[in-house]
Structures are given as C-alpha cells and as structure tokens.
Amino acid sequence: MGRLELLQTLTGHKGIVWNVSWHPQGKVFASCGEDKIIKLWSKEGQDWTMKTVLVDGHQRTIREVAWSPCGNFLASASFDATTAIWDKKSGQFECNATLEGHENEVKSVAWSPSGQLLATCGRDKSVWVWEVAGDDEYECEAVLNAHNQDVKKVAWHPSLDILASASYDNTVKMYKEDSLDNDWSCVATLQSHESTVWSLAFDKTGERLATCSDDRTVKIWKEYKPGNPEGVIVDDKESVWKCVCTLSGYHTRCVYDIAWCPKSGLLATACGDDIIRIFKEADDSDPNAPTFELVSTQLNAHSQDVNCVTWNPMGNEELLSCSDDGEIKIWKYSE
Amino acid sequence: MTKVADNVNPNVYEKESEREITSADHNEEITDDFDEREIFDLIRNINDPEHPLTLEELRVVEEKNISVDNKKNEVLVHFTPTIPHCSMATLIGLSIRVQLLRALPSRFKVTVEVSEGTHVSEHAVNKQLADKERVAAALENNNLVQIINQCVAAGA
C-alpha cells in the first residue's frame, strides 16, 4: 500500500478552483477558477508561494489553464467563450492573444507536443484545432463537430498530433490530420461509458488512454493498429481503440479528473466524494486485459469535490489537486 | 412572462402546518442534525415559475420525497413536475438546487432529481441538474439568476 503525504495547502482563490497545471519544468504551476483569476505559484525554499496574479483576461469563470511544452506560453479557457494566451515577452505575464469562435463556454484547452497546435472545446459541442501562425497569431485549422453534446475535455497524444476529446454524450473521440488533404477528421469513437466522460489521460507511450466518468468508473483503452498481432479487426487503416479494463466499485460519485504519471505509471483520480485515489498496474498485468490495484485512498483529501489532479512532470511523485472548497493541495506519493 | 403556462390549470393542494417547535429545539445540549422536515421547510415556499403558488401547493415537493444522510453528508430531493412534458422542469430543479446550495453547509452533496416516471425527459433533466459545471455556468447568467431568485424568494 502506498500513501499520500500532504506537503502543503494553498488558499487564495475565492470560490471553486477548477484546474491546476504544472509548468513543464515542474517548479511553477498555474491555478484558475470561479474568481476569473489565474494565479502562478512557485517554490521558495520548502514552501510554495503565490508569485503572480493574472487578472482581466476573462469576464467569466476560467475553467482550465495549460502551459505550452516550451513553458513560455500559458493558455486559459473560459466560460466567456474565449481562450487567452499569456506570455512573458514584455518581462511580465500579459495576455497577447485571444482566441474567439466558440459560441459559449470553453471547457478545455491543450497544446500539442510540438507546441505548434492548440485544441479547445466547449459547450457548443465543437472541438477546434488552432495553429500557431506566428508571433501572437493563431489560425483556426479545423472545427470538428463529431460530438453531439457538450465537450468537456481535450488532450493530445504525448508524441504525435493525435487529439482526443471527452463529452457529455458519453463518448471519447480521436482526431488526426489526413496527410493528403490536410483535413482534420474524427478517426475513432470510444464507446462504453454510461454517462458524461469528464476527463482523459494518455499513458507515456500514447498507446493507452485512461478515461473517467460520471458513471463512477475509470476505463483503460488500448490502441490496436492495423495488422496487430492480437488479430483485432481494423478497417479503414485507422487504429481501433478497445476498452480493455473497467475500474468499477471504487468511486462513490462522479470522477472529475484522471492523471497518468509518465514516469511511475500511477493513475490518480479526482472524485466528487472528496477522495483522491491512486491505482497501480499489477506486475503480472496482461496487456490485453490489464489489472490495476487501488494502492492509496486519501479520504477527505478536500472538504468538497476534487476537481483536478495532476502529477509533477519531473516524475518526483508530487501530485497537485484542487477543489470546490477553494483550496489547492500538494501531495507526495510514496510506496 | 407572456407565454401561456404549460399547465394552465394545475391541481392545488393544502399546505402543511408549520413545524412544531419542541423543547428539544431550544436545548443547546442536543445535537440537532438536519432532517427531511428541515430540508422540506427550506424548499416548500419556492415559487412556481408560472403560477403564483408554491412548490408545496402544487405538490412538486413533498417531505416524503426527501432523504437526508447526515453521516454521508448527502441530501437527495425528488421533485414531481405537475405534468409530464413540463418545460419548466429544469428551472424548477435548478431553483431547488440553488436554494439548498445557499442554505446548507458546504459539506452537503445535494442531488436533485425528477421523481421516477413523472417527466418525459426525466433522464436528460436529471443529467443536466447533476452536471455541476453546467449548473455553475448557468448561475453566471444574470437573467437566469434573476428568475431563480424570484422563485426562491420565499413568498411568505
């Protein structure tokens, strides 16, 4: 059994904290929420302290923040239908571009591994792919209308320009660009959850995906490429994603977020029952029917719903979480 | 609103009597957990969006359709639209949710659902009411908040 040790509790946001995001070097993170403010935190000695407050970028709730892979840009998705891009070129953080186009609430934003593409999604059921076209210039590459409900989350494959989205329509979809005509299209629909899919996370290989849902389960999906040795039928030359594992009976309410640590392979979940859970793949796990064990249950991790969990990208097993209770917590996992 | 009400002639029922105050209520030594009656008292006087009547008078809310689990911090309210195709069902559910979110300590997880089999879009309404992100976004809409506040303002 592992355990989560609480390193620090950070307060300062007013109301719900929706999201926290590590800077790629793991020494800074950003937080956002209902108070329409982004806060940047960094470590001084042993303690994390708030360093910068970004205000006036958005008129409504900021739902998610995401750092570019180079760490120089921060994107923020807001209920005000816009996505803002912040950078420090002038010496301090400023909003130098605003991406407009969604009809209403933007729910999620994510940078591709190259940093050249950006994806956003929202309540208007669409997923947008943007290309970084130059200094503070972003061009819309594609508007993808594959979902028929509110789109909750977008996430990129860790090394390829493959995009995944999760929706209120209970499905997950994958998209990529056709190299012949440069058109983006939906190449896979992952169907198995029985209610809203709130979040998703690729493993470090990008060949597996973990999803979490309002149906109180977590699912693990595996990619079967054309000509796979398992003999899974693949038409259309596109990979097929199959649900190879369902973790049910662990969560007592909606699972709002999931994080898959690229270093340790540990899965962390954020749940509406105020609990953070950590799962570990069994040593003798069969790749086509993997088994995951619950190795840690942090009861009352927060005093209200946990909205987000995220592993430090440096792989030091630090975990960040945030909650409806207005607090951000930093944890350290140990075996 | 100039729109004609969905249910022009709803049945109207008697109100319950006020809660009896017993000596235990004045005794500071007794731990006073939340109970179904207390939750009912918080929502019974919410106004219907279309009629000058309370949710209690229309039997949209009833004490028997409320359950409270103090240990698990759970409150579950089932409400019954006056007709199965009531277009106001989501708004009524939202008003109940907002009233309870404002009145109860934040430790409570509030679930508001349509009573089983009483609405044609029961599942869709329940899903929307349970989606806290969509509820949060709705509560940033000033027009909607105004309407909800009018409903919630106890018509005493």
CSV table of C-alpha atoms in Angstrom, one decimal:
chain,number,residue,atom,x,y,z
A,1,MET,CA,0.0,0.0,0.0
A,2,GLY,CA,1.2,3.5,-0.8
A,3,ARG,CA,0.3,6.7,0.9
A,4,LEU,CA,-0.1,10.3,0.1
A,5,GLU,CA,1.5,12.8,2.4
A,6,LEU,CA,0.2,16.3,2.4
A,7,LEU,CA,3.0,18.7,1.8
A,8,GLN,CA,1.1,22.0,1.7
A,9,THR,CA,-2.4,23.5,1.5
A,10,LEU,CA,-2.7,26.7,-0.6
A,11,THR,CA,-5.5,29.2,-0.3
A,12,GLY,CA,-6.2,32.4,-2.1
A,13,HIS,CA,-8.8,31.7,-4.7
A,14,LYS,CA,-12.3,32.8,-4.0
A,15,GLY,CA,-14.8,30.1,-4.7
A,16,ILE,CA,-14.3,26.9,-6.8
A,17,VAL,CA,-10.8,26.2,-8.0
A,18,TRP,CA,-11.4,24.3,-11.3
A,19,ASN,CA,-7.9,23.5,-12.5
A,20,VAL,CA,-4.2,23.4,-11.7
A,21,SER,CA,-1.4,23.0,-14.3
A,22,TRP,CA,2.3,22.2,-13.8
A,23,HIS,CA,4.8,24.2,-15.8
A,24,PRO,CA,6.8,21.6,-17.9
A,25,GLN,CA,9.8,22.0,-15.6
A,26,GLY,CA,7.7,21.3,-12.5
A,27,LYS,CA,8.9,24.3,-10.5
A,28,VAL,CA,5.9,26.5,-11.2
A,29,PHE,CA,2.2,25.8,-11.6
A,30,ALA,CA,-0.8,27.8,-12.5
A,31,SER,CA,-4.3,27.7,-11.0
A,32,CYS,CA,-7.7,29.1,-12.0
A,33,GLY,CA,-11.3,29.1,-11.1
A,34,GLU,CA,-14.6,30.8,-10.4
A,35,ASP,CA,-13.0,34.1,-9.4
A,36,LYS,CA,-11.8,34.7,-13.0
A,37,ILE,CA,-8.2,35.0,-11.9
A,38,ILE,CA,-5.1,32.9,-12.7
A,39,LYS,CA,-2.5,32.5,-10.0
A,40,LEU,CA,1.1,31.4,-10.6
A,41,TRP,CA,2.8,29.6,-7.8
A,42,SER,CA,6.5,28.7,-7.3
A,43,LYS,CA,8.6,27.1,-4.7
A,44,GLU,CA,10.7,29.2,-2.4
A,45,GLY,CA,12.8,27.0,-0.1
A,46,GLN,CA,10.5,24.4,1.2
A,47,ASP,CA,7.3,26.3,0.6
A,48,TRP,CA,5.1,27.1,-2.4
A,49,THR,CA,4.0,30.7,-2.6
A,50,MET,CA,1.9,32.7,-4.9
A,51,LYS,CA,4.1,34.8,-7.2
A,52,THR,CA,1.8,36.4,-9.8
A,53,VAL,CA,-1.8,37.1,-10.3
A,54,LEU,CA,-3.2,37.4,-13.9
A,55,VAL,CA,-6.4,39.4,-13.9
A,56,ASP,CA,-8.7,41.0,-16.5
A,57,GLY,CA,-8.1,38.2,-19.1
A,58,HIS,CA,-11.6,36.8,-18.8
A,59,GLN,CA,-15.2,38.0,-18.0
A,60,ARG,CA,-16.3,34.7,-16.5
A,61,THR,CA,-15.1,31.5,-14.8
A,62,ILE,CA,-11.7,30.3,-16.0
A,63,ARG,CA,-12.2,26.5,-16.4
A,64,GLU,CA,-8.7,25.4,-17.4
A,65,VAL,CA,-5.1,26.5,-17.8
A,66,ALA,CA,-2.4,24.8,-19.9
A,67,TRP,CA,1.3,25.5,-20.3
A,68,SER,CA,2.9,25.2,-23.8
A,69,PRO,CA,5.5,22.4,-23.9
A,70,CYS,CA,8.3,25.1,-24.1
A,71,GLY,CA,6.9,26.7,-20.9
A,72,ASN,CA,6.8,30.2,-22.4
A,73,PHE,CA,3.0,30.4,-23.0
A,74,LEU,CA,0.0,29.8,-20.8
A,75,ALA,CA,-3.4,29.2,-22.4
A,76,SER,CA,-6.6,29.8,-20.4
A,77,ALA,CA,-10.1,28.5,-21.3
A,78,SER,CA,-13.1,30.4,-20.0
A,79,PHE,CA,-16.9,30.3,-19.8
A,80,ASP,CA,-16.7,33.7,-21.5
A,81,ALA,CA,-16.3,31.8,-24.8
A,82,THR,CA,-12.7,32.8,-25.3
A,83,THR,CA,-9.3,31.3,-24.8
A,84,ALA,CA,-6.5,33.6,-23.8
A,85,ILE,CA,-2.8,33.2,-24.5
A,86,TRP,CA,-0.4,34.7,-21.9
A,87,ASP,CA,3.3,35.2,-22.3
A,88,LYS,CA,6.2,37.0,-20.6
A,89,LYS,CA,7.8,38.6,-23.6
A,90,SER,CA,7.5,42.1,-22.1
A,91,GLY,CA,9.1,40.9,-18.8
A,92,GLN,CA,5.8,40.2,-17.0
A,93,PHE,CA,2.9,38.0,-17.9
A,94,GLU,CA,0.4,39.6,-20.3
A,95,CYS,CA,-2.4,38.4,-22.4
A,96,ASN,CA,-1.2,38.9,-26.0
A,97,ALA,CA,-3.7,36.9,-28.0
A,98,THR,CA,-7.4,35.9,-27.6
A,99,LEU,CA,-8.9,33.0,-29.5
A,100,GLU,CA,-12.5,33.6,-30.3
A,101,GLY,CA,-15.0,31.5,-32.2
A,102,HIS,CA,-16.7,29.2,-29.7
A,103,GLU,CA,-20.4,30.1,-29.3
A,104,ASN,CA,-20.4,29.7,-25.5
A,105,GLU,CA,-18.4,28.2,-22.6
A,106,VAL,CA,-14.9,26.9,-23.5
A,107,LYS,CA,-14.3,23.9,-21.2
A,108,SER,CA,-10.8,22.8,-22.0
A,109,VAL,CA,-7.5,23.8,-23.8
A,110,ALA,CA,-4.5,21.7,-24.6
A,111,TRP,CA,-1.2,22.2,-26.5
A,112,SER,CA,0.2,19.6,-28.9
A,113,PRO,CA,3.6,18.0,-28.0
A,114,SER,CA,5.3,20.2,-30.6
A,115,GLY,CA,3.7,23.3,-29.3
A,116,GLN,CA,2.6,24.2,-32.8
A,117,LEU,CA,-1.1,23.3,-32.3
A,118,LEU,CA,-3.7,24.1,-29.8
A,119,ALA,CA,-7.0,22.5,-29.2
A,120,THR,CA,-10.1,23.9,-27.5
A,121,CYS,CA,-13.6,22.5,-26.9
A,122,GLY,CA,-16.8,23.7,-25.4
A,123,ARG,CA,-20.5,23.5,-24.7
A,124,ASP,CA,-21.2,24.3,-28.4
A,125,LYS,CA,-20.3,20.6,-29.0
A,126,SER,CA,-17.3,21.5,-31.1
A,127,VAL,CA,-13.6,20.9,-30.9
A,128,TRP,CA,-11.3,23.5,-32.6
A,129,VAL,CA,-7.7,23.0,-33.7
A,130,TRP,CA,-5.6,26.1,-33.9
A,131,GLU,CA,-2.2,26.5,-35.4
A,132,VAL,CA,0.4,28.8,-34.1
A,133,ALA,CA,0.9,31.0,-37.2
A,134,GLY,CA,3.4,33.5,-35.9
A,135,ASP,CA,4.1,35.9,-33.1
A,136,ASP,CA,0.8,36.1,-31.2
A,137,GLU,CA,-1.0,34.8,-34.3
A,138,TYR,CA,-3.3,31.8,-34.2
A,139,GLU,CA,-5.2,30.4,-37.1
A,140,CYS,CA,-8.2,28.0,-36.9
A,141,GLU,CA,-7.2,24.8,-38.7
A,142,ALA,CA,-10.3,22.8,-38.1
A,143,VAL,CA,-13.7,22.9,-36.4
A,144,LEU,CA,-14.7,19.4,-35.5
A,145,ASN,CA,-18.4,18.7,-34.9
A,146,ALA,CA,-18.2,14.9,-34.2
A,147,HIS,CA,-19.8,15.1,-30.7
A,148,ASN,CA,-23.5,15.7,-30.3
A,149,GLN,CA,-23.2,17.2,-26.8
A,150,ASP,CA,-21.1,19.5,-24.6
A,151,VAL,CA,-17.4,18.6,-25.0
A,152,LYS,CA,-15.7,18.5,-21.6
A,153,LYS,CA,-12.0,17.9,-22.3
A,154,VAL,CA,-9.3,17.8,-24.9
A,155,ALA,CA,-5.9,16.1,-24.6
A,156,TRP,CA,-3.1,15.4,-27.1
A,157,HIS,CA,-1.2,12.2,-27.6
A,158,PRO,CA,2.2,12.6,-25.9
A,159,SER,CA,4.3,12.5,-29.1
A,160,LEU,CA,2.0,12.6,-32.1
A,161,ASP,CA,-0.5,15.1,-33.4
A,162,ILE,CA,-3.4,12.9,-32.4
A,163,LEU,CA,-6.2,14.6,-30.4
A,164,ALA,CA,-8.7,13.0,-28.0
A,165,SER,CA,-11.9,14.6,-26.7
A,166,ALA,CA,-14.3,13.6,-24.0
A,167,SER,CA,-18.0,14.6,-23.9
A,168,TYR,CA,-21.4,14.8,-22.2
A,169,ASP,CA,-22.5,12.5,-24.9
A,170,ASN,CA,-20.7,9.6,-23.0
A,171,THR,CA,-18.1,9.1,-25.8
A,172,VAL,CA,-14.5,9.8,-26.4
A,173,LYS,CA,-13.3,10.7,-29.9
A,174,MET,CA,-9.9,10.8,-31.6
A,175,TYR,CA,-8.9,13.1,-34.4
A,176,LYS,CA,-6.0,13.5,-36.8
A,177,GLU,CA,-5.0,15.3,-39.9
A,178,ASP,CA,-5.1,13.5,-43.2
A,179,SER,CA,-1.6,14.0,-44.7
A,180,LEU,CA,-3.1,14.1,-48.3
A,181,ASP,CA,-5.6,16.9,-48.0
A,182,ASN,CA,-4.6,18.4,-44.6
A,183,ASP,CA,-8.2,17.9,-43.4
A,184,TRP,CA,-8.8,17.0,-39.7
A,185,SER,CA,-11.3,14.3,-39.1
A,186,CYS,CA,-12.6,12.0,-36.4
A,187,VAL,CA,-10.9,8.7,-36.7
A,188,ALA,CA,-12.2,6.8,-33.7
A,189,THR,CA,-15.2,6.8,-31.3
A,190,LEU,CA,-14.7,5.2,-28.0
A,191,GLN,CA,-18.0,4.0,-26.6
A,192,SER,CA,-18.5,2.2,-23.3
A,193,HIS,CA,-19.1,4.8,-20.6
A,194,GLU,CA,-22.7,5.2,-19.5
A,195,SER,CA,-22.6,8.9,-18.6
A,196,THR,CA,-20.6,12.0,-19.2
A,197,VAL,CA,-16.9,11.4,-19.7
A,198,TRP,CA,-15.1,14.2,-17.8
A,199,SER,CA,-11.5,13.7,-18.4
A,200,LEU,CA,-8.9,11.6,-20.1
A,201,ALA,CA,-5.2,10.9,-20.0
A,202,PHE,CA,-2.8,9.1,-22.3
A,203,ASP,CA,0.0,6.9,-20.8
A,204,LYS,CA,3.6,7.8,-21.8
A,205,THR,CA,3.5,5.6,-24.9
A,206,GLY,CA,0.3,7.2,-26.2
A,207,GLU,CA,-1.0,3.6,-27.0
A,208,ARG,CA,-3.2,3.6,-24.0
A,209,LEU,CA,-5.8,6.0,-22.7
A,210,ALA,CA,-7.5,6.3,-19.3
A,211,THR,CA,-10.9,7.9,-19.1
A,212,CYS,CA,-13.1,8.8,-16.1
A,213,SER,CA,-16.8,9.4,-16.0
A,214,ASP,CA,-20.0,10.5,-14.2
A,215,ASP,CA,-20.8,6.7,-14.3
A,216,ARG,CA,-18.3,6.4,-11.4
A,217,THR,CA,-15.9,4.2,-13.4
A,218,VAL,CA,-12.5,4.6,-14.9
A,219,LYS,CA,-11.7,2.8,-18.2
A,220,ILE,CA,-8.5,1.8,-19.8
A,221,TRP,CA,-8.4,1.8,-23.6
A,222,LYS,CA,-5.7,0.2,-25.8
A,223,GLU,CA,-4.9,1.0,-29.3
A,224,TYR,CA,-4.8,-1.8,-31.9
A,225,LYS,CA,-3.0,-0.8,-35.0
A,226,PRO,CA,-3.6,-2.3,-38.4
A,227,GLY,CA,-2.0,-5.7,-38.6
A,228,ASN,CA,-1.9,-6.1,-34.8
A,229,PRO,CA,-0.7,-9.5,-33.5
A,230,GLU,CA,-3.8,-9.9,-31.4
A,231,GLY,CA,-5.9,-10.2,-34.5
A,232,VAL,CA,-8.3,-7.3,-33.6
A,233,ILE,CA,-10.1,-6.4,-36.8
A,234,VAL,CA,-9.1,-2.9,-38.0
A,235,ASP,CA,-10.9,-1.4,-41.1
A,236,ASP,CA,-10.1,1.9,-42.7
A,237,LYS,CA,-6.4,1.7,-42.0
A,238,GLU,CA,-7.1,3.6,-38.7
A,239,SER,CA,-6.3,2.1,-35.3
A,240,VAL,CA,-9.1,0.7,-33.2
A,241,TRP,CA,-9.3,1.6,-29.5
A,242,LYS,CA,-10.8,-1.1,-27.3
A,243,CYS,CA,-11.8,-0.8,-23.6
A,244,VAL,CA,-9.5,-3.4,-22.0
A,245,CYS,CA,-10.2,-2.7,-18.3
A,246,THR,CA,-13.0,-1.1,-16.3
A,247,LEU,CA,-12.3,0.0,-12.7
A,248,SER,CA,-15.8,0.0,-11.1
A,249,GLY,CA,-16.9,-0.1,-7.5
A,250,TYR,CA,-14.1,2.2,-6.3
A,251,HIS,CA,-15.6,5.6,-6.7
A,252,THR,CA,-18.9,6.6,-5.0
A,253,ARG,CA,-19.6,9.7,-7.0
A,254,CYS,CA,-18.7,11.4,-10.3
A,255,VAL,CA,-15.0,11.1,-11.3
A,256,TYR,CA,-14.0,14.6,-12.5
A,257,ASP,CA,-10.3,14.0,-13.4
A,258,ILE,CA,-7.7,11.5,-14.0
A,259,ALA,CA,-3.9,11.8,-14.3
A,260,TRP,CA,-1.5,9.1,-15.6
A,261,CYS,CA,2.1,9.7,-14.4
A,262,PRO,CA,4.5,9.3,-17.4
A,263,LYS,CA,7.3,8.2,-15.0
A,264,SER,CA,5.8,6.0,-12.4
A,265,GLY,CA,2.7,4.8,-14.4
A,266,LEU,CA,0.5,5.6,-11.4
A,267,LEU,CA,-3.1,6.7,-12.1
A,268,ALA,CA,-4.6,9.3,-9.8
A,269,THR,CA,-8.3,10.2,-9.8
A,270,ALA,CA,-10.3,13.2,-8.5
A,271,CYS,CA,-13.7,12.4,-7.3
A,272,GLY,CA,-16.9,14.1,-6.2
A,273,ASP,CA,-16.7,12.1,-3.0
A,274,ASP,CA,-13.8,14.3,-1.9
A,275,ILE,CA,-11.4,11.4,-2.2
A,276,ILE,CA,-8.1,11.1,-4.2
A,277,ARG,CA,-7.4,7.6,-5.2
A,278,ILE,CA,-4.2,6.1,-6.6
A,279,PHE,CA,-4.1,3.0,-8.8
A,280,LYS,CA,-1.1,0.9,-9.8
A,281,GLU,CA,-0.9,-1.6,-12.6
A,282,ALA,CA,-0.2,-5.1,-11.4
A,283,ASP,CA,3.3,-6.5,-12.2
A,284,ASP,CA,1.8,-9.5,-14.0
A,285,SER,CA,-0.8,-7.4,-15.8
A,286,ASP,CA,-1.9,-8.8,-19.2
A,287,PRO,CA,-1.6,-6.1,-21.8
A,288,ASN,CA,-4.9,-7.1,-23.4
A,289,ALA,CA,-6.7,-7.3,-20.1
A,290,PRO,CA,-4.7,-5.3,-17.6
A,291,THR,CA,-5.3,-5.3,-13.9
A,292,PHE,CA,-5.0,-2.2,-11.8
A,293,GLU,CA,-4.9,-2.2,-8.0
A,294,LEU,CA,-6.0,0.5,-5.7
A,295,VAL,CA,-2.9,1.4,-3.7
A,296,SER,CA,-4.0,4.5,-1.9
A,297,THR,CA,-7.3,6.1,-0.8
A,298,GLN,CA,-7.0,9.6,0.6
A,299,LEU,CA,-10.3,10.2,2.4
A,300,ASN,CA,-11.3,13.8,2.8
A,301,ALA,CA,-8.5,14.9,0.5
A,302,HIS,CA,-10.5,18.1,0.3
A,303,SER,CA,-13.7,19.2,2.1
A,304,GLN,CA,-15.6,19.3,-1.1
A,305,ASP,CA,-15.5,17.8,-4.6
A,306,VAL,CA,-11.9,17.3,-6.0
A,307,ASN,CA,-11.9,18.8,-9.5
A,308,CYS,CA,-8.4,18.1,-10.8
A,309,VAL,CA,-5.3,16.0,-10.1
A,310,THR,CA,-2.0,16.3,-11.9
A,311,TRP,CA,1.4,14.7,-11.5
A,312,ASN,CA,4.6,16.8,-11.4
A,313,PRO,CA,6.1,16.3,-14.9
A,314,MET,CA,9.5,15.9,-13.3
A,315,GLY,CA,8.4,12.5,-12.1
A,316,ASN,CA,9.1,13.1,-8.4
A,317,GLU,CA,5.6,11.7,-7.5
A,318,GLU,CA,4.3,15.1,-6.4
A,319,LEU,CA,0.6,15.4,-7.0
A,320,LEU,CA,-1.4,18.6,-7.2
A,321,SER,CA,-5.1,18.8,-6.5
A,322,CYS,CA,-7.8,21.4,-6.3
A,323,SER,CA,-11.4,21.6,-5.1
A,324,ASP,CA,-14.7,23.3,-4.9
A,325,ASP,CA,-13.6,24.2,-1.4
A,326,GLY,CA,-11.3,26.9,-2.8
A,327,GLU,CA,-8.1,25.1,-1.8
A,328,ILE,CA,-5.1,23.7,-3.7
A,329,LYS,CA,-3.1,20.9,-2.2
A,330,ILE,CA,0.3,19.5,-2.9
A,331,TRP,CA,0.9,15.8,-2.1
A,332,LYS,CA,3.8,13.4,-2.2
A,333,TYR,CA,3.2,9.8,-3.0
A,334,SER,CA,5.3,7.1,-1.5
A,335,GLU,CA,5.1,3.3,-1.7
B,1,MET,CA,-43.7,36.3,-18.9
B,2,THR,CA,-46.3,36.5,-21.7
B,3,LYS,CA,-46.0,32.8,-22.6
B,4,VAL,CA,-49.0,30.7,-21.8
B,5,ALA,CA,-48.3,28.3,-18.9
B,6,ASP,CA,-47.7,24.7,-19.8
B,7,ASN,CA,-50.2,23.5,-17.3
B,8,VAL,CA,-52.9,26.2,-17.3
B,9,ASN,CA,-55.0,24.7,-14.6
B,10,PRO,CA,-52.8,22.8,-12.1
B,11,ASN,CA,-54.2,21.0,-9.1
B,12,VAL,CA,-53.6,22.9,-5.9
B,13,TYR,CA,-53.1,21.2,-2.6
B,14,GLU,CA,-53.3,22.2,1.1
B,15,LYS,CA,-50.1,23.4,2.8
B,16,GLU,CA,-48.6,21.5,5.7
B,17,SER,CA,-48.8,23.1,9.1
B,18,GLU,CA,-45.7,24.9,10.4
B,19,ARG,CA,-43.1,22.8,12.1
B,20,GLU,CA,-43.8,22.4,15.8
B,21,ILE,CA,-41.1,23.8,18.0
B,22,THR,CA,-40.4,21.4,20.8
B,23,SER,CA,-38.4,22.0,24.0
B,24,ALA,CA,-35.6,19.9,22.5
B,25,ASP,CA,-35.2,22.6,19.8
B,26,HIS,CA,-34.3,25.1,22.5
B,27,ASN,CA,-31.9,22.7,24.3
B,28,GLU,CA,-28.4,23.6,23.3
B,29,GLU,CA,-27.1,20.3,24.6
B,30,ILE,CA,-28.9,18.3,22.0
B,31,THR,CA,-27.2,17.9,18.6
B,32,ASP,CA,-29.6,19.0,16.0
B,33,ASP,CA,-28.9,17.0,12.8
B,34,PHE,CA,-30.5,18.1,9.6
B,35,ASP,CA,-33.7,16.1,8.9
B,36,GLU,CA,-36.1,15.7,6.0
B,37,ARG,CA,-38.5,18.2,7.5
B,38,GLU,CA,-35.9,20.8,7.7
B,39,ILE,CA,-34.9,20.4,4.1
B,40,PHE,CA,-38.6,20.5,3.2
B,41,ASP,CA,-39.0,23.7,5.1
B,42,LEU,CA,-36.2,25.2,3.0
B,43,ILE,CA,-37.8,24.4,-0.3
B,44,ARG,CA,-41.5,24.3,0.3
B,45,ASN,CA,-42.0,28.0,-0.3
B,46,ILE,CA,-40.1,28.3,-3.5
B,47,ASN,CA,-42.5,29.8,-6.0
B,48,ASP,CA,-43.5,28.0,-9.2
B,49,PRO,CA,-42.1,29.9,-12.2
B,50,GLU,CA,-45.5,30.1,-13.9
B,51,HIS,CA,-48.1,30.2,-11.1
B,52,PRO,CA,-48.5,32.4,-8.0
B,53,LEU,CA,-48.2,29.2,-6.0
B,54,THR,CA,-45.5,27.4,-4.0
B,55,LEU,CA,-43.9,24.1,-5.0
B,56,GLU,CA,-45.6,22.7,-1.9
B,57,GLU,CA,-49.1,23.8,-3.0
B,58,LEU,CA,-48.5,22.2,-6.4
B,59,ARG,CA,-47.1,19.0,-4.7
B,60,VAL,CA,-43.9,19.5,-6.8
B,61,VAL,CA,-42.0,18.9,-3.5
B,62,GLU,CA,-43.2,16.7,-0.6
B,63,GLU,CA,-41.4,15.7,2.6
B,64,LYS,CA,-41.7,12.0,1.7
B,65,ASN,CA,-39.6,12.6,-1.4
B,66,ILE,CA,-36.7,14.0,0.5
B,67,SER,CA,-33.9,11.9,2.1
B,68,VAL,CA,-31.0,13.1,4.3
B,69,ASP,CA,-28.0,11.2,5.3
B,70,ASN,CA,-26.1,13.3,7.9
B,71,LYS,CA,-23.2,10.8,8.2
B,72,LYS,CA,-22.5,10.8,4.5
B,73,ASN,CA,-23.4,14.5,4.1
B,74,GLU,CA,-26.0,13.6,1.4
B,75,VAL,CA,-29.3,15.3,0.6
B,76,LEU,CA,-31.5,13.8,-2.1
B,77,VAL,CA,-34.6,15.6,-3.3
B,78,HIS,CA,-37.1,14.2,-5.8
B,79,PHE,CA,-39.5,16.6,-7.3
B,80,THR,CA,-42.6,16.0,-9.3
B,81,PRO,CA,-43.4,18.2,-12.3
B,82,THR,CA,-47.2,19.0,-12.4
B,83,ILE,CA,-47.3,17.5,-15.9
B,84,PRO,CA,-45.0,15.0,-17.8
B,85,HIS,CA,-44.0,17.5,-20.5
B,86,CYS,CA,-43.4,20.5,-18.2
B,87,SER,CA,-40.8,22.7,-19.9
B,88,MET,CA,-40.0,24.3,-16.6
B,89,ALA,CA,-38.7,21.1,-15.0
B,90,THR,CA,-35.0,22.0,-15.3
B,91,LEU,CA,-35.7,25.5,-14.0
B,92,ILE,CA,-37.6,24.2,-11.0
B,93,GLY,CA,-34.9,21.7,-10.2
B,94,LEU,CA,-32.3,24.4,-10.5
B,95,SER,CA,-34.2,26.6,-8.1
B,96,ILE,CA,-34.3,23.8,-5.6
B,97,ARG,CA,-30.6,23.1,-6.0
B,98,VAL,CA,-29.7,26.8,-5.7
B,99,GLN,CA,-31.8,27.2,-2.6
B,100,LEU,CA,-30.2,24.2,-0.9
B,101,LEU,CA,-26.6,25.2,-2.0
B,102,ARG,CA,-27.2,28.6,-0.4
B,103,ALA,CA,-28.8,27.4,2.8
B,104,LEU,CA,-27.0,24.2,3.7
B,105,PRO,CA,-23.4,23.9,4.9
B,106,SER,CA,-21.0,23.2,2.0
B,107,ARG,CA,-20.2,19.7,3.3
B,108,PHE,CA,-23.5,18.5,1.9
B,109,LYS,CA,-23.7,16.9,-1.5
B,110,VAL,CA,-27.1,17.9,-2.9
B,111,THR,CA,-28.8,15.7,-5.6
B,112,VAL,CA,-32.0,17.0,-7.2
B,113,GLU,CA,-33.9,14.6,-9.5
B,114,VAL,CA,-37.2,14.3,-11.1
B,115,SER,CA,-39.4,11.6,-9.4
B,116,GLU,CA,-39.2,8.4,-11.4
B,117,GLY,CA,-41.7,8.2,-14.2
B,118,THR,CA,-43.1,11.7,-13.9
B,119,HIS,CA,-41.4,13.5,-16.8
B,120,VAL,CA,-40.9,12.6,-20.5
B,121,SER,CA,-37.3,13.9,-20.4
B,122,GLU,CA,-36.5,12.7,-16.9
B,123,HIS,CA,-33.1,11.3,-17.7
B,124,ALA,CA,-32.0,14.4,-19.7
B,125,VAL,CA,-33.2,16.8,-16.9
B,126,ASN,CA,-31.5,14.7,-14.2
B,127,LYS,CA,-28.2,14.7,-16.1
B,128,GLN,CA,-28.2,18.4,-16.6
B,129,LEU,CA,-29.1,19.1,-12.9
B,130,ALA,CA,-26.3,16.8,-11.8
B,131,ASP,CA,-23.7,18.4,-14.0
B,132,LYS,CA,-22.1,20.9,-11.6
B,133,GLU,CA,-20.1,22.6,-14.4
B,134,ARG,CA,-23.2,23.4,-16.4
B,135,VAL,CA,-25.0,24.5,-13.2
B,136,ALA,CA,-22.0,26.8,-12.4
B,137,ALA,CA,-22.2,28.2,-15.9
B,138,ALA,CA,-25.9,28.7,-15.7
B,139,LEU,CA,-25.5,30.6,-12.4
B,140,GLU,CA,-23.3,33.1,-14.2
B,141,ASN,CA,-26.2,34.0,-16.5
B,142,ASN,CA,-27.7,37.1,-14.8
B,143,ASN,CA,-31.1,36.8,-16.4
B,144,LEU,CA,-31.4,33.2,-15.3
B,145,VAL,CA,-30.2,34.0,-11.8
B,146,GLN,CA,-32.8,36.8,-11.6
B,147,ILE,CA,-35.6,34.3,-12.5
B,148,ILE,CA,-34.3,31.8,-10.0
B,149,ASN,CA,-34.0,34.4,-7.3
B,150,GLN,CA,-37.7,35.4,-7.9
B,151,CYS,CA,-38.6,31.7,-7.5
B,152,VAL,CA,-36.5,31.2,-4.4
B,153,ALA,CA,-37.6,34.4,-2.6
B,154,ALA,CA,-39.9,32.9,0.0
B,155,GLY,CA,-43.4,34.1,-0.8
B,156,ALA,CA,-44.2,34.5,2.9
